Amino acid sequence: MDWQDFTALSIVAATVVLFAWNKFRRKKFDFKRDTHCGCASPEGSSPRSSIIFHARKGERGQIIMKMK
Protein backbone atom coordinates (compact mmCIF):
# COMPACT_ATOMS: atom_id res chain seq x y z
CA MET A 1 0.00 0.00 0.00
CA ASP A 2 1.51 3.30 -1.03
CA TRP A 3 1.03 6.67 0.68
CA GLN A 4 -1.93 7.71 -1.51
CA ASP A 5 -3.96 4.65 -0.53
CA PHE A 6 -3.10 5.19 3.11
CA THR A 7 -4.10 8.88 2.92
CA ALA A 8 -7.40 8.11 1.19
CA LEU A 9 -8.28 5.38 3.70
CA SER A 10 -7.40 7.61 6.65
CA ILE A 11 -9.64 10.40 5.29
CA VAL A 12 -12.53 7.93 4.88
CA ALA A 13 -11.93 6.52 8.38
CA ALA A 14 -11.83 10.01 9.91
CA THR A 15 -15.11 10.86 8.16
CA VAL A 16 -16.77 7.70 9.47
CA VAL A 17 -15.57 8.44 13.01
CA LEU A 18 -16.87 12.04 12.86
CA PHE A 19 -20.29 10.97 11.54
CA ALA A 20 -20.60 8.25 14.19
CA TRP A 21 -19.52 10.63 16.97
CA ASN A 22 -22.02 13.26 15.80
CA LYS A 23 -24.85 10.72 15.71
CA PHE A 24 -24.26 9.29 19.20
CA ARG A 25 -23.16 12.36 21.16
CA ARG A 26 -25.53 14.01 23.60
CA LYS A 27 -27.40 16.97 22.14
CA LYS A 28 -27.34 20.38 23.79
CA PHE A 29 -30.53 21.46 25.57
CA ASP A 30 -32.76 23.53 23.30
CA PHE A 31 -35.73 25.10 25.08
CA LYS A 32 -37.93 25.31 21.99
CA ARG A 33 -37.20 21.76 20.80
CA ASP A 34 -37.24 20.02 24.19
CA THR A 35 -40.26 21.73 25.77
CA HIS A 36 -42.36 22.48 22.68
CA CYS A 37 -43.12 25.84 24.20
CA GLY A 38 -43.91 28.73 21.89
CA CYS A 39 -44.16 26.71 18.69
CA ALA A 40 -47.90 27.03 18.18
CA SER A 41 -50.43 29.61 19.22
CA PRO A 42 -53.94 28.77 20.40
CA GLU A 43 -56.57 28.60 17.66
CA GLY A 44 -58.82 31.44 18.79
CA SER A 45 -56.19 33.87 20.04
CA SER A 46 -55.69 35.96 16.91
CA PRO A 47 -57.14 36.25 13.44
CA ARG A 48 -55.32 34.17 10.86
CA SER A 49 -53.72 35.89 7.91
CA SER A 50 -51.13 35.00 5.34
CA ILE A 51 -48.67 37.01 3.30
CA ILE A 52 -47.75 35.85 -0.20
CA PHE A 53 -44.73 37.20 -2.05
CA HIS A 54 -45.01 36.76 -5.81
CA ALA A 55 -42.32 37.80 -8.26
CA ARG A 56 -41.15 36.74 -11.70
CA LYS A 57 -38.09 37.63 -13.64
CA GLY A 58 -38.58 40.93 -15.44
CA GLU A 59 -41.84 41.75 -13.64
CA ARG A 60 -42.60 43.86 -10.63
CA GLY A 61 -42.91 41.94 -7.36
CA GLN A 62 -46.28 41.68 -5.59
CA ILE A 63 -47.09 41.34 -1.94
CA ILE A 64 -50.55 39.88 -1.30
CA MET A 65 -52.02 39.80 2.19
CA LYS A 66 -54.98 37.47 2.74
CA MET A 67 -57.08 37.92 5.84
CA LYS A 68 -59.03 34.87 6.99
GROMACS .gro file of C-alpha atoms in nm:
model
   68
    1MET     CA    1   0.000   0.000   0.000
    2ASP     CA    2   0.151   0.330  -0.103
    3TRP     CA    3   0.103   0.667   0.068
    4GLN     CA    4  -0.193   0.771  -0.151
    5ASP     CA    5  -0.396   0.465  -0.053
    6PHE     CA    6  -0.310   0.519   0.311
    7THR     CA    7  -0.410   0.888   0.292
    8ALA     CA    8  -0.740   0.811   0.119
    9LEU     CA    9  -0.828   0.538   0.370
   10SER     CA   10  -0.740   0.761   0.665
   11ILE     CA   11  -0.964   1.040   0.529
   12VAL     CA   12  -1.253   0.793   0.488
   13ALA     CA   13  -1.193   0.652   0.838
   14ALA     CA   14  -1.183   1.001   0.991
   15THR     CA   15  -1.511   1.086   0.816
   16VAL     CA   16  -1.677   0.770   0.947
   17VAL     CA   17  -1.557   0.844   1.301
   18LEU     CA   18  -1.687   1.204   1.286
   19PHE     CA   19  -2.029   1.097   1.154
   20ALA     CA   20  -2.060   0.825   1.419
   21TRP     CA   21  -1.952   1.063   1.697
   22ASN     CA   22  -2.202   1.326   1.580
   23LYS     CA   23  -2.485   1.072   1.571
   24PHE     CA   24  -2.426   0.929   1.920
   25ARG     CA   25  -2.316   1.236   2.116
   26ARG     CA   26  -2.553   1.401   2.360
   27LYS     CA   27  -2.740   1.697   2.214
   28LYS     CA   28  -2.734   2.038   2.379
   29PHE     CA   29  -3.053   2.146   2.557
   30ASP     CA   30  -3.276   2.353   2.330
   31PHE     CA   31  -3.573   2.510   2.508
   32LYS     CA   32  -3.793   2.531   2.199
   33ARG     CA   33  -3.720   2.176   2.080
   34ASP     CA   34  -3.724   2.002   2.419
   35THR     CA   35  -4.026   2.173   2.577
   36HIS     CA   36  -4.236   2.248   2.268
   37CYS     CA   37  -4.312   2.584   2.420
   38GLY     CA   38  -4.391   2.873   2.189
   39CYS     CA   39  -4.416   2.671   1.869
   40ALA     CA   40  -4.790   2.703   1.818
   41SER     CA   41  -5.043   2.961   1.922
   42PRO     CA   42  -5.394   2.877   2.040
   43GLU     CA   43  -5.657   2.860   1.766
   44GLY     CA   44  -5.882   3.144   1.879
   45SER     CA   45  -5.619   3.387   2.004
   46SER     CA   46  -5.569   3.596   1.691
   47PRO     CA   47  -5.714   3.625   1.344
   48ARG     CA   48  -5.532   3.417   1.086
   49SER     CA   49  -5.372   3.589   0.791
   50SER     CA   50  -5.113   3.500   0.534
   51ILE     CA   51  -4.867   3.701   0.330
   52ILE     CA   52  -4.775   3.585  -0.020
   53PHE     CA   53  -4.473   3.720  -0.205
   54HIS     CA   54  -4.501   3.676  -0.581
   55ALA     CA   55  -4.232   3.780  -0.826
   56ARG     CA   56  -4.115   3.674  -1.170
   57LYS     CA   57  -3.809   3.763  -1.364
   58GLY     CA   58  -3.858   4.093  -1.544
   59GLU     CA   59  -4.184   4.175  -1.364
   60ARG     CA   60  -4.260   4.386  -1.063
   61GLY     CA   61  -4.291   4.194  -0.736
   62GLN     CA   62  -4.628   4.168  -0.559
   63ILE     CA   63  -4.709   4.134  -0.194
   64ILE     CA   64  -5.055   3.988  -0.130
   65MET     CA   65  -5.202   3.980   0.219
   66LYS     CA   66  -5.498   3.747   0.274
   67MET     CA   67  -5.708   3.792   0.584
   68LYS     CA   68  -5.903   3.487   0.699
   0.00000   0.00000   0.00000
